[in-house]
CSV table of C-alpha atoms in Angstrom, one decimal:
chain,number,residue,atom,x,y,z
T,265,UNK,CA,0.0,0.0,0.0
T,266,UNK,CA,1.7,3.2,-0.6
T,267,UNK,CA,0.9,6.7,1.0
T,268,UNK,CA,1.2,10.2,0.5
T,269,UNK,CA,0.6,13.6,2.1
T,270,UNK,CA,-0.3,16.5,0.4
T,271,UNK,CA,0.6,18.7,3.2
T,272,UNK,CA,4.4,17.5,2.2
T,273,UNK,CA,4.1,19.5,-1.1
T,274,UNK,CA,1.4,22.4,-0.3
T,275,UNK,CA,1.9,23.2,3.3
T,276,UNK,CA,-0.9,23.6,5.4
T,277,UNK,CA,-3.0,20.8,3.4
T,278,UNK,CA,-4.4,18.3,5.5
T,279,UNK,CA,-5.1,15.9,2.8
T,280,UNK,CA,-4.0,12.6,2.6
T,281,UNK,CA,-4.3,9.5,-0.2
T,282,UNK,CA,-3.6,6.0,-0.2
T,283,UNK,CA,-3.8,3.7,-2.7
T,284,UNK,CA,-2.6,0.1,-3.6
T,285,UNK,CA,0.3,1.8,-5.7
T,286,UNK,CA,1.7,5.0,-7.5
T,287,UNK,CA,-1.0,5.0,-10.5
T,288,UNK,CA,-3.2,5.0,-7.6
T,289,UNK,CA,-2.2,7.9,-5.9
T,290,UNK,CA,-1.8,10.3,-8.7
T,291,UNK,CA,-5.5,9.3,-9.9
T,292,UNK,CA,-6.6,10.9,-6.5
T,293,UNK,CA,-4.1,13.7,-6.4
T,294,UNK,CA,-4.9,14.7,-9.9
T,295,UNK,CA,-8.2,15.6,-9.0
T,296,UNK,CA,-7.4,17.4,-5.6
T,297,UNK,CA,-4.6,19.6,-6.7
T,298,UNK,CA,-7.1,20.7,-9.4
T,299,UNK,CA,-10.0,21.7,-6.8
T,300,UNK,CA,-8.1,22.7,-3.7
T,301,UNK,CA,-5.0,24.2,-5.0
T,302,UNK,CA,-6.4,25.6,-8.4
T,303,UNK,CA,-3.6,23.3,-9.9
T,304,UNK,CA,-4.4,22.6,-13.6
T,305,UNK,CA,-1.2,21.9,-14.8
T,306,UNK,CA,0.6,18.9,-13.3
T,307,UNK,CA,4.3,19.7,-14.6
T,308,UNK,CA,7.0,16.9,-14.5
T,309,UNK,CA,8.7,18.7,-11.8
T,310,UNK,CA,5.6,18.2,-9.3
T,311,UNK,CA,5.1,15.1,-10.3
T,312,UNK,CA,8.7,14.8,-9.4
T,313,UNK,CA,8.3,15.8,-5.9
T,314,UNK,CA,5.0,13.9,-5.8
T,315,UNK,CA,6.8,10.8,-6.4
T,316,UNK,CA,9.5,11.5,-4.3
T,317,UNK,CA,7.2,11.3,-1.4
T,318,UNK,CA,4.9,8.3,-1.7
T,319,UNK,CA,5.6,6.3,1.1
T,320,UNK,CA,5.0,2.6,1.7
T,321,UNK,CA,2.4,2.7,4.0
């Protein structure tokens, strides 16, 4: 199961995802960055940084 928090990239997000693997976890974060941070552009450096921060949960 791997995990990641939002908060590690956005400070002061709260929101957390977990998902079976990494395809998993970007599906949800996708979506989130686009509604809560007004992210509609997921360049390869933050999806860089993403990566570099799923955890195995």
């Amino acid at each position: 199961m791997k995990h990641f928090a939002c908060g590690d990239v956005i400070p002061g997000c709260d929101a957390t995802f977990t998902a079976p693997d990494e395809g998993g976890i970007f599906a949800q974060v996708g979506p989130h960055a686009a509604h809560a941070h007004g992210v509609t552009e997921v360049t390869p450096e933050l999806q860089a940084a993403v990566r570099s921060l799923i955890r195995s949960a």
